[in-house]
Amino acid sequence: MTARKGRRGRGVLALALAVGVSLVSGAATVWQLAAPAGTAAQAVHSAALPAEGDPGTEDPEMEAAVDEVPPQSPPAPTTTAQVRGPAAWASRGRPSRMVTVRPTSLDVLVAGRLSRRVPFGGTSVDLAELDRALPASWLTIGEGVATLSATVVLTRGTTFDVAGPGVHTLRLAGGATSAAAASIHTGGGALTLAGLTVTSVDPATGQAVPATAAGRPSIVASSGGRLEGTDLIVSDLGAPAAADDNGRAAVLFNPGSTGFLTRVAVQRGSSGLELRRSDGVRLTDVSVSESGGNGLVLAGDRASTLTGIRAERNGGDGVLVTGESSDRPITGIATSGNGGYGLAVKRQTGARVTAVTTTGDQDGGLEISGSKDVVVTDFTATGQRVGVFAHVASSGITLDRVRTFDGRWGASVEKSTTGFRIIDSTFQGAQVAGISIGGSRTILEGVQVRDSSTGVRIERGAHDARLTDLTVAGGRDGVVAKPDTTGVVITGLVADNVESDAVRTAGPGTRIVGGLITGGATGIDAEAATTISHTTINASEAGISSSSPDLVQATGVAIETLDVGVNTGTGSPFLLTDSQVHALESVRGEVDLAGINDLSLPPLNVIGLIGIPLILLAVVLEEVHSFRQRRFDRGRARGRVLGLGSPVTRTG
C-alpha cells in the first residue's frame, strides 16, 4: 500500500513538471513572436546571421557579428538589457553601423540591432542600390566621390560591385575606435572594385584616418568569399596592432578566400596586403608602399600566383613569408627602401624563391630564418647591408645564381645554420666580406667574389666548409679561416691580384688542393697545420708563409715569386715535397725537403720584370744628370766671356 502511494506520488510530480515546462516554452514562443523586430535579441541574431550554410568570415571582429549563436532563452525586454546590448557590442570593437547584403534583403543594423530590412530582388548590389536602402548619413555620393560610413558584409551568392565612371573615389569612414571603421567584408559573397581610389576618411576632420587610429577600415576577403580588384589605388587603410589586437592589413585575404588584384597600388596601410591561408589568389602588377609595418605578407596561402610585385618604403619587411609552409612559388618581386628586409622567409619548409630583386632595404635583401630545404634562384641584392642572411637553425638552404653588389656582406651564414650551399653566384664590392660562413657543412661551388674587402671569411666555430672552384679577384684578402675552424677544404681556388693574402688560415687541418694564385703580397699564409697540394703561385711577393706551431706540408706546388718562395718562422715546421720554388730567395727559414724539389732564382721573365724598371730608372737619372751638367757648363762659359771684355767709359 505504501509503495503504491509512493509510485502514484512520483507520477503526479512528473506530470506537473511536464505541464510546467510546456507552459514556459509556450510563453517564451509567444514572447518571441510578440517582440518588436528592432529590439528582440532573436531578430538581431537572425539579421546578423548569414543564410543557412554560409561560411563565417574568419575575421575576429566580424565573426561575432555574423556567426554569433542565438541565446537559448531570450531575456525580457527591460531597459537595462537594451542599454547593455549595444554597449557590449561596441566594447568588443564591432561596427556601430553595418549593412548585411542578402539575396533577398539589405539588413541595416545599428550597434548590432536590426534597424531596417529592405527587400532586395537581386544578387548584385552597387552603390546606388545601397544609397536607396541606407540612412542618408551612412552613404553620400557626389561629384564622383562616395563616402561610406557603415561596414558592409556580404553573404553567399551576393555581389557588391563598385566600378564604373560614376564614382572615382570611395572613402571609407573611420575614427579613433574599431567600432567606427566602415570596412567591407566579402563574407561568402564577392566584392568587385575597378577603376577607382579607395581610401579612409575621418568625418571629424575630412582627412584620412591617422595611421595610429584603431578605427581605420579595411577591405577583407572572408572565408568562402571572393575579392576582385583592377586598376585601383588603395590608401590609408588597415588598423595598427595594439596591446590586445594584432591589427589588420589594408587589404586582407582570409582563410579559404580567393580572387585577384591587377594593377593595384596599396599605399600607407598599417600593413599593406596579406594573404592568410587563402586559395588561388592572383596578384599581378601590385605595388605596396609606405606601410607602417610589412608590405606584403604571405601566410600559409596556397596556389597563389605572383607577377610584377613591388614593395617599397614599408616600415617593416617588404615581403614577409610566414605561417604554414606552402608550395606557392615566391617570384616576380622587386623591393627597395624598406625598413626591414626586402624579403623575409620565416619558419618555412621547401620554399622556392626565384626572380627577386632587392635594393637598399635597411636590414638587408633576403632573410632566411628557422627554415629548411629552401632554394633561392636568380636573386639580386644591391646596396644592402647584407645580401642574404641565414640564421635561427636554418638548414638545407641553396643559393643558385645569386648576385649581390656593394653593402657590407654579400651572404652571411650564422653559426646555427647547417647544410648551406651556394652555387654559380657572384658577390661584388662587399665592405666586410663577400661570404661569411659561421655554420657547419657549408658548400661553395663555382662562386665568384670580386673587389670585396675579404672574399670568404670562415668564422670561429665553423666546421666542414667546402670551397670548390672559388674565384676571388681584387680586394684585400681572399679566403680567411679564423681560429677554431675545422674541416676546411679549398679546391681549385683562383685568386687574382688580391692585395694581401690569397689564403690565410688559422684553422687546423685546412686543406688547399689545386688552384692558381696570381699577384698580391702573399699567396698562402698558414697560421695552423695546413696541407697544400698541386697549387700554383705566380708573381706574388711571397709564395707561402708559415707561422704555425704544427706541421705545414706543401706537395707538388709551383711557386714563382718576386721575393721569397717559402718563408717559415721560428719553430714552424715545414715539409716541401716534389715542388718548384723560383724566387730571389727560394727558402727562408728552416724547411725540410722530400722528393725532388727545384729551388732556384726566378726565371728570366720574372728577373726582367724586376730589372726593366731599374734600368729605366738608371736611364732617367743619367739624363737628369747630363741636363744639369750642361746647364752648369754654359754658366761658366758666360762668366769667362764677360771677364775678357773692356770696361765702359762714360764721357761728356
XYZ file of C-alpha atoms in Angstrom:
652
model
C 0.000 0.000 0.000
C 2.783 2.389 0.956
C 4.777 1.501 -2.180
C 1.706 2.105 -4.384
C 1.204 5.545 -2.868
C 4.889 6.387 -3.459
C 4.667 5.436 -7.136
C 1.441 7.448 -7.537
C 3.130 10.496 -5.942
C 6.088 10.323 -8.282
C 3.793 10.057 -11.293
C 1.852 13.135 -10.240
C 5.116 15.050 -9.768
C 6.409 14.081 -13.235
C 3.115 15.158 -14.821
C 3.283 18.501 -13.047
C 6.856 19.109 -14.270
C 5.926 18.284 -17.851
C 2.979 20.679 -17.759
C 5.224 23.390 -16.280
C 7.879 23.027 -18.989
C 5.222 23.180 -21.699
C 3.740 26.354 -20.254
C 7.164 28.055 -20.014
C 8.082 27.039 -23.564
C 4.777 28.306 -24.893
C 5.179 31.591 -23.065
C 8.685 32.022 -24.498
C 7.421 31.352 -28.015
C 4.605 33.874 -27.610
C 7.097 36.448 -26.304
C 9.416 35.941 -29.293
C 6.591 36.357 -31.757
C 5.287 39.447 -29.979
C 8.636 41.180 -29.522
C 9.397 44.082 -31.943
C 11.947 43.263 -34.659
C 14.175 46.165 -33.696
C 14.584 45.223 -30.059
C 14.304 41.468 -29.672
C 17.533 39.544 -29.452
C 16.167 36.852 -31.769
C 15.607 39.425 -34.510
C 19.115 40.790 -34.032
C 20.729 37.430 -34.479
C 18.552 36.324 -37.362
C 19.504 39.541 -39.136
C 23.198 39.258 -38.363
C 23.488 35.568 -39.204
C 24.083 34.627 -42.838
C 21.723 32.275 -44.563
C 21.997 28.643 -43.533
C 25.188 27.116 -44.852
C 27.033 30.439 -45.248
C 30.672 30.211 -44.198
C 31.895 32.505 -41.448
C 34.048 35.495 -42.134
C 37.134 34.082 -40.373
C 37.635 37.616 -39.087
C 37.950 38.169 -35.305
C 35.833 41.316 -35.199
C 33.156 40.169 -37.611
C 32.758 36.532 -36.557
C 30.541 37.560 -33.666
C 28.573 39.893 -35.898
C 27.855 37.228 -38.492
C 28.156 33.911 -36.665
C 27.044 34.551 -33.069
C 24.830 31.733 -31.746
C 21.321 32.894 -30.725
C 20.602 32.627 -26.995
C 18.514 29.655 -25.880
C 16.169 31.746 -23.772
C 15.746 35.409 -24.802
C 15.643 37.845 -21.898
C 12.734 40.099 -21.144
C 12.888 43.480 -22.954
C 13.932 45.526 -19.956
C 15.540 48.921 -20.277
C 18.703 47.597 -18.643
C 19.086 44.820 -21.235
C 18.653 47.292 -24.122
C 21.441 49.501 -22.755
C 23.813 46.630 -22.131
C 23.470 45.106 -25.598
C 24.799 47.992 -27.715
C 27.400 48.858 -25.094
C 28.718 45.297 -25.043
C 28.679 45.175 -28.862
C 30.725 48.375 -29.129
C 33.116 47.334 -26.370
C 34.105 44.284 -28.400
C 35.135 46.507 -31.297
C 32.253 45.550 -33.562
C 30.939 48.114 -36.017
C 28.378 50.588 -34.772
C 26.818 50.714 -38.245
C 26.502 47.708 -40.500
C 24.581 46.549 -43.540
C 24.269 42.856 -44.383
C 23.641 42.088 -48.049
C 21.457 39.018 -48.616
C 19.957 37.636 -51.835
C 16.511 38.739 -50.607
C 17.166 41.814 -48.483
C 19.507 44.500 -47.226
C 19.590 44.389 -43.421
C 20.551 47.626 -41.680
C 21.938 47.196 -38.142
C 22.809 49.788 -35.514
C 25.072 48.602 -32.682
C 24.145 45.027 -33.534
C 20.359 45.640 -33.550
C 18.275 45.280 -36.670
C 17.011 48.719 -37.599
C 15.616 48.174 -41.064
C 15.161 45.318 -43.530
C 14.863 46.445 -47.133
C 13.567 43.857 -49.620
C 16.103 43.191 -52.350
C 15.289 41.418 -55.567
C 18.748 40.580 -56.953
C 22.099 39.115 -56.045
C 24.267 42.079 -57.066
C 24.232 45.417 -55.303
C 26.016 48.634 -56.214
C 26.468 51.993 -54.521
C 23.234 53.355 -55.957
C 21.246 50.443 -54.514
C 22.925 50.886 -51.138
C 22.215 54.601 -51.236
C 18.482 53.922 -51.554
C 18.494 51.474 -48.630
C 20.777 53.150 -46.108
C 20.117 56.170 -43.923
C 21.197 59.390 -45.616
C 24.212 59.913 -43.352
C 25.566 56.421 -43.953
C 26.340 56.878 -47.643
C 26.769 60.074 -49.633
C 27.584 60.302 -53.334
C 28.524 63.480 -55.136
C 30.977 64.721 -57.770
C 32.428 61.270 -58.276
C 33.161 60.732 -54.562
C 31.242 58.220 -52.444
C 31.619 58.282 -48.650
C 30.518 55.105 -46.868
C 30.059 55.288 -43.094
C 28.912 51.720 -42.428
C 30.518 48.297 -42.551
C 29.270 46.161 -45.435
C 29.053 42.374 -45.015
C 28.071 40.145 -47.935
C 26.507 36.702 -47.693
C 26.771 33.730 -50.010
C 25.501 34.349 -53.508
C 25.691 38.155 -53.323
C 28.000 40.610 -55.080
C 28.949 44.169 -54.216
C 30.099 45.923 -57.396
C 31.902 49.256 -57.099
C 33.019 50.233 -60.576
C 32.184 52.446 -63.474
C 32.730 56.062 -64.437
C 30.214 57.494 -61.976
C 32.462 57.157 -58.911
C 36.226 57.607 -58.999
C 36.832 57.679 -55.226
C 35.347 55.556 -52.446
C 36.018 56.897 -48.947
C 35.505 54.515 -46.020
C 34.829 56.315 -42.750
C 36.804 55.562 -39.613
C 37.816 57.024 -36.302
C 39.557 56.502 -33.007
C 37.934 53.138 -32.179
C 37.441 49.979 -34.202
C 33.661 50.386 -33.889
C 33.931 53.452 -36.142
C 35.613 51.588 -39.017
C 33.466 51.202 -42.138
C 35.200 48.124 -43.531
C 33.993 45.939 -46.385
C 33.805 42.155 -45.804
C 33.016 39.757 -48.619
C 31.542 37.179 -46.241
C 30.635 34.321 -48.575
C 29.940 36.727 -51.439
C 32.045 38.612 -53.964
C 33.396 42.166 -53.939
C 34.387 43.788 -57.231
C 36.373 47.026 -57.281
C 37.587 48.609 -60.511
C 38.967 51.901 -61.741
C 38.873 53.932 -58.545
C 40.695 55.070 -55.428
C 39.663 53.541 -52.104
C 40.784 55.470 -49.048
C 39.755 56.311 -45.493
C 38.238 59.480 -44.096
C 37.779 60.813 -40.590
C 34.369 62.566 -40.575
C 35.596 64.921 -37.872
C 38.463 66.303 -39.965
C 37.681 65.356 -43.538
C 41.208 63.936 -43.777
C 42.461 60.369 -43.988
C 42.224 58.446 -40.717
C 45.608 58.663 -38.909
C 47.866 55.632 -39.143
C 47.789 55.210 -35.351
C 43.980 55.079 -35.075
C 42.364 51.758 -34.190
C 39.372 52.651 -36.336
C 40.997 52.582 -39.759
C 38.845 50.474 -42.096
C 39.993 47.538 -44.236
C 38.949 45.554 -47.274
C 38.537 41.918 -46.213
C 38.005 38.807 -48.312
C 36.355 36.424 -45.858
C 36.327 32.644 -45.845
C 34.468 31.414 -48.904
C 34.409 34.938 -50.331
C 35.978 36.474 -53.418
C 37.720 39.823 -53.905
C 38.443 41.172 -57.381
C 40.317 44.440 -57.855
C 41.502 46.076 -61.067
C 43.182 49.450 -61.642
C 42.942 50.540 -58.017
C 44.708 52.834 -55.603
C 44.108 51.716 -52.018
C 45.438 54.188 -49.466
C 45.381 54.875 -45.722
C 43.579 51.678 -44.709
C 44.290 48.985 -42.138
C 44.271 49.028 -38.343
C 47.586 49.011 -36.466
C 48.436 46.389 -33.869
C 47.558 47.233 -30.258
C 48.098 45.578 -26.883
C 45.223 43.101 -27.280
C 44.791 43.315 -31.053
C 47.094 42.169 -33.847
C 45.684 44.800 -36.155
C 44.543 44.248 -39.722
C 46.094 44.801 -43.142
C 44.707 47.364 -45.550
C 43.661 44.509 -47.859
C 43.262 41.062 -46.333
C 42.525 37.662 -47.896
C 41.385 35.411 -45.048
C 41.497 31.576 -44.923
C 39.550 29.984 -47.747
C 39.082 33.227 -49.685
C 40.138 33.784 -53.277
C 40.227 36.404 -56.021
C 42.722 38.605 -57.819
C 44.307 42.043 -57.801
C 45.572 43.516 -61.077
C 47.346 46.871 -61.424
C 46.704 47.774 -57.808
C 48.725 50.169 -55.630
C 48.362 49.797 -51.857
C 49.727 52.846 -50.052
C 50.220 53.844 -46.413
C 48.460 50.852 -44.894
C 49.102 49.511 -41.401
C 50.485 46.520 -43.219
C 49.696 46.635 -46.882
C 48.380 43.351 -48.232
C 48.047 39.984 -46.512
C 47.206 36.545 -47.864
C 46.337 34.406 -44.841
C 45.753 30.765 -45.909
C 43.886 31.977 -48.966
C 43.323 29.795 -52.049
C 44.437 30.604 -55.587
C 44.800 34.385 -55.270
C 46.430 36.062 -58.290
C 48.492 39.223 -57.789
C 49.574 40.960 -60.999
C 51.413 44.297 -61.132
C 50.696 45.051 -57.491
C 52.724 47.613 -55.529
C 52.725 48.001 -51.757
C 54.393 51.118 -50.384
C 54.821 53.206 -47.232
C 53.040 50.767 -44.937
C 53.609 51.219 -41.227
C 54.537 47.537 -40.911
C 55.207 44.894 -43.543
C 54.289 45.452 -47.161
C 53.058 42.089 -48.469
C 52.507 39.176 -46.065
C 52.189 35.630 -47.400
C 50.984 33.464 -44.514
C 50.183 29.900 -45.486
C 48.478 30.920 -48.716
C 48.010 28.167 -51.278
C 48.315 28.214 -55.075
C 48.926 31.970 -55.188
C 50.367 33.496 -58.373
C 52.709 36.484 -58.081
C 53.746 38.639 -61.038
C 55.236 42.120 -61.021
C 55.158 42.675 -57.237
C 56.822 45.836 -55.884
C 57.337 46.524 -52.176
C 58.820 49.944 -51.470
C 59.489 52.095 -48.406
C 57.461 49.980 -45.987
C 58.283 50.259 -42.297
C 58.870 46.514 -41.853
C 59.818 43.850 -44.368
C 58.917 44.463 -47.978
C 57.578 40.919 -48.345
C 57.197 38.544 -45.379
C 56.633 34.817 -45.929
C 55.483 33.104 -42.735
C 52.842 30.773 -41.314
C 52.145 27.328 -42.721
C 54.532 26.175 -45.447
C 53.125 26.237 -48.949
C 54.145 25.074 -52.416
C 53.402 28.558 -53.716
C 56.478 29.960 -55.564
C 57.848 33.262 -54.269
C 58.652 35.042 -57.501
C 58.394 38.219 -59.536
C 59.208 40.551 -56.624
C 61.188 43.814 -56.517
C 61.838 45.610 -53.223
C 63.540 48.865 -52.278
C 63.913 51.157 -49.287
C 62.040 49.010 -46.757
C 62.775 49.339 -43.046
C 63.349 45.599 -42.567
C 64.475 43.073 -45.158
C 63.365 43.221 -48.753
C 62.185 39.615 -48.466
C 61.952 37.632 -45.213
C 61.282 33.876 -45.235
C 60.492 32.608 -41.730
C 59.802 29.072 -40.499
C 59.224 27.672 -43.983
C 59.930 24.237 -45.412
C 60.528 23.697 -49.110
C 60.034 27.324 -50.153
C 61.127 28.278 -53.683
C 62.330 31.834 -54.262
C 63.087 32.980 -57.799
C 63.442 36.181 -59.820
C 63.575 38.545 -56.844
C 65.411 41.893 -56.931
C 66.126 43.932 -53.794
C 67.726 47.370 -53.470
C 68.649 49.482 -50.452
C 66.475 47.849 -47.791
C 67.600 48.805 -44.299
C 68.228 45.368 -42.750
C 69.172 43.537 -45.918
C 67.974 41.829 -49.066
C 66.857 38.318 -48.049
C 66.419 36.869 -44.564
C 66.032 33.111 -44.148
C 65.076 32.310 -40.554
C 64.229 28.964 -38.987
C 63.634 27.424 -42.410
C 64.794 24.308 -44.210
C 65.070 23.000 -47.762
C 64.723 26.481 -49.254
C 66.008 27.078 -52.808
C 66.775 30.623 -53.963
C 67.391 31.178 -57.689
C 68.138 34.348 -59.671
C 68.124 36.612 -56.643
C 69.780 40.058 -56.774
C 70.677 42.391 -53.903
C 72.139 45.851 -54.492
C 73.323 48.235 -51.797
C 72.081 46.018 -48.980
C 73.654 45.772 -45.538
C 73.662 42.012 -46.152
C 72.508 40.429 -49.375
C 71.391 37.087 -47.895
C 71.276 36.268 -44.167
C 70.539 32.728 -42.928
C 70.077 32.092 -39.201
C 67.952 30.513 -36.416
C 68.873 26.896 -37.199
C 68.065 27.076 -40.887
C 69.193 24.002 -42.836
C 69.378 22.682 -46.369
C 69.424 26.148 -47.945
C 70.592 26.516 -51.578
C 71.512 29.767 -53.332
C 71.778 29.399 -57.109
C 72.728 32.258 -59.449
C 72.600 34.843 -56.695
C 74.183 38.253 -57.315
C 74.952 40.884 -54.697
C 76.533 44.291 -55.200
C 78.091 46.536 -52.556
C 76.858 46.579 -48.961
C 78.726 45.056 -46.004
C 78.201 41.318 -46.594
C 77.115 39.514 -49.725
C 75.929 36.438 -47.836
C 76.150 35.673 -44.119
C 75.620 32.184 -42.696
C 75.073 32.302 -38.921
C 76.568 29.615 -36.649
C 73.320 27.665 -36.095
C 72.823 27.160 -39.842
C 73.724 23.795 -41.377
C 73.937 22.489 -44.924
C 74.113 25.880 -46.644
C 75.058 25.681 -50.340
C 75.946 28.473 -52.782
C 76.469 27.666 -56.469
C 77.225 29.730 -59.589
C 76.804 33.014 -57.733
C 78.658 36.352 -57.737
C 79.319 38.721 -54.838
C 80.879 42.076 -55.621
C 82.042 45.100 -53.645
C 81.316 43.860 -50.102
C 82.850 46.142 -47.488
C 83.391 43.371 -44.901
C 83.146 40.005 -46.669
C 81.626 38.626 -49.820
C 80.614 35.497 -47.888
C 80.767 34.996 -44.119
C 80.495 31.364 -43.005
C 79.633 30.682 -39.379
C 77.683 27.440 -39.619
C 78.519 23.852 -40.468
C 78.671 21.918 -43.733
C 78.704 24.993 -45.943
C 79.455 24.363 -49.618
C 80.536 26.876 -52.263
C 80.676 25.743 -55.892
C 81.592 27.987 -58.809
C 81.289 31.155 -56.721
C 82.962 34.446 -57.654
C 83.811 37.209 -55.181
C 85.139 40.453 -56.645
C 86.500 43.676 -55.186
C 85.442 42.815 -51.646
C 87.456 43.513 -48.519
C 87.556 39.762 -47.799
C 86.340 37.242 -50.324
C 85.280 34.431 -47.983
C 85.607 34.614 -44.213
C 85.174 31.407 -42.211
C 84.228 32.450 -38.686
C 85.236 30.926 -35.344
C 83.482 27.655 -34.629
C 82.542 26.956 -38.233
C 83.384 23.497 -39.494
C 83.348 21.384 -42.623
C 83.328 24.256 -45.105
C 83.963 23.092 -48.681
C 85.047 25.720 -51.215
C 85.258 24.380 -54.778
C 86.200 26.375 -57.892
C 86.053 29.633 -55.979
C 87.292 32.783 -57.743
C 88.436 35.792 -55.736
C 89.505 38.899 -57.658
C 90.738 42.143 -56.124
C 90.022 43.168 -52.578
C 92.316 42.879 -49.564
C 92.125 39.171 -48.614
C 90.877 36.126 -50.473
C 89.918 33.316 -48.083
C 90.374 33.828 -44.334
C 89.784 30.944 -41.892
C 89.633 32.138 -38.291
C 90.958 30.166 -35.286
C 88.780 27.259 -34.077
C 87.586 26.457 -37.580
C 87.950 22.831 -38.637
C 87.498 20.700 -41.716
C 88.100 23.497 -44.241
C 88.813 22.248 -47.776
C 89.647 24.688 -50.589
C 89.758 23.102 -54.050
C 90.539 24.808 -57.354
C 90.864 28.322 -55.938
C 91.587 31.118 -58.406
C 92.869 34.265 -56.686
C 93.705 37.202 -58.926
C 95.603 40.210 -57.576
C 94.293 40.031 -54.041
C 96.119 42.815 -52.232
C 97.246 40.981 -49.080
C 96.776 37.204 -48.584
C 95.058 34.996 -51.123
C 94.558 32.425 -48.343
C 95.139 32.969 -44.636
C 94.171 30.140 -42.342
C 94.340 29.702 -38.582
C 92.087 26.652 -38.716
C 93.946 23.406 -38.014
C 93.661 20.772 -40.708
C 92.896 23.141 -43.571
C 93.473 21.525 -46.972
C 94.257 23.516 -50.106
C 94.047 21.414 -53.258
C 94.934 22.781 -56.683
C 94.275 26.334 -57.705
C 96.061 29.329 -59.173
C 97.131 32.382 -57.186
C 98.402 35.425 -59.075
C 99.826 38.639 -57.615
C 99.311 40.087 -54.168
C 101.548 40.182 -51.122
C 101.358 36.522 -50.009
C 99.887 33.518 -51.745
C 99.188 31.367 -48.671
C 99.687 32.366 -45.040
C 99.418 29.305 -42.778
C 98.974 30.007 -39.065
C 97.950 26.421 -38.214
C 98.568 22.929 -39.545
C 97.803 23.050 -43.272
C 98.174 20.713 -46.243
C 98.838 22.329 -49.628
C 98.963 20.295 -52.834
C 99.305 20.986 -56.554
C 98.803 24.717 -56.202
C 100.444 27.360 -58.411
C 101.507 30.759 -57.073
C 102.752 33.371 -59.561
C 104.021 36.953 -59.270
C 103.269 37.340 -55.574
C 105.800 38.983 -53.295
C 105.906 35.813 -51.173
C 104.633 32.354 -52.051
C 103.920 30.509 -48.797
C 104.409 31.952 -45.323
C 104.108 29.794 -42.207
C 103.937 30.775 -38.548
C 102.187 27.567 -37.488
C 103.486 25.666 -34.442
C 102.314 22.494 -36.185
C 103.477 20.936 -39.417
C 102.621 22.601 -42.718
C 103.060 20.388 -45.791
C 103.347 21.513 -49.404
C 103.385 18.874 -52.141
C 103.623 19.415 -55.881
C 103.406 23.191 -55.627
C 104.845 25.589 -58.214
C 105.960 28.967 -56.897
C 107.402 31.828 -58.957
C 107.560 34.966 -56.859
C 109.368 38.279 -56.785
C 110.901 37.991 -53.316
C 110.582 34.868 -51.131
C 109.284 31.466 -52.189
C 108.736 29.750 -48.824
C 109.114 31.727 -45.600
C 108.896 29.914 -42.258
C 109.036 31.463 -38.815
C 110.998 30.202 -35.856
C 109.550 26.984 -34.506
C 107.303 26.455 -37.537
C 107.932 23.019 -39.098
C 107.529 22.858 -42.881
C 107.834 19.955 -45.301
C 108.298 20.693 -49.015
C 107.871 17.736 -51.380
C 108.273 17.419 -55.168
C 107.853 21.135 -55.764
C 109.313 24.014 -57.769
C 110.208 27.244 -55.999
C 111.695 30.038 -58.102
C 112.382 33.290 -56.272
C 115.177 35.690 -55.416
C 115.208 33.826 -52.094
C 113.663 30.417 -52.644
C 113.583 29.378 -48.996
C 113.837 31.476 -45.864
C 113.901 29.711 -42.506
C 114.007 26.000 -41.778
C 112.351 23.865 -44.446
C 112.563 20.072 -44.703
C 112.792 18.757 -48.244
C 111.492 15.451 -49.591
C 111.377 14.001 -53.074
C 112.649 16.075 -55.987
C 112.489 19.835 -55.484
C 113.648 22.608 -57.815
C 114.839 25.612 -55.790
C 116.385 28.399 -57.866
C 116.292 32.040 -58.898
C 113.152 33.203 -60.602
C 113.018 32.730 -64.384
C 114.286 35.391 -66.753
C 110.847 36.843 -67.302
C 110.495 37.445 -63.555
C 114.011 38.897 -63.359
C 113.101 41.012 -66.347
C 110.084 42.335 -64.542
C 112.356 43.363 -61.697
C 115.262 44.638 -63.870
C 113.460 46.676 -66.504
C 112.154 49.287 -64.046
C 115.655 49.580 -62.552
C 117.212 50.081 -65.987
C 114.619 52.703 -66.878
C 115.282 54.469 -63.592
C 119.037 54.489 -64.287
C 118.489 55.973 -67.753
C 116.252 58.700 -66.353
C 118.772 59.581 -63.634
C 121.574 59.716 -66.210
C 119.577 62.068 -68.416
C 118.812 64.338 -65.461
C 122.488 64.425 -64.534
C 123.529 65.241 -68.109
C 120.983 68.048 -68.353
C 122.152 69.640 -65.120
C 125.784 69.287 -66.176
C 125.168 71.076 -69.474
C 123.461 73.990 -67.708
C 126.394 74.294 -65.312
C 128.941 74.322 -68.158
C 127.083 77.062 -70.056
C 127.026 79.268 -66.940
C 130.781 79.051 -66.506
C 131.382 79.896 -70.154
C 129.352 83.121 -69.944
C 131.403 84.223 -66.921
C 134.690 83.859 -68.772
C 133.475 85.908 -71.781
C 132.416 88.884 -69.637
C 135.756 88.914 -67.820
C 137.771 89.415 -71.078
C 135.826 92.487 -72.301
C 136.918 96.259 -71.984
C 135.383 98.489 -69.320
C 132.808 101.013 -70.456
C 133.928 104.681 -70.185
C 131.365 107.460 -69.873
C 132.243 110.903 -71.387
C 130.545 114.128 -71.553
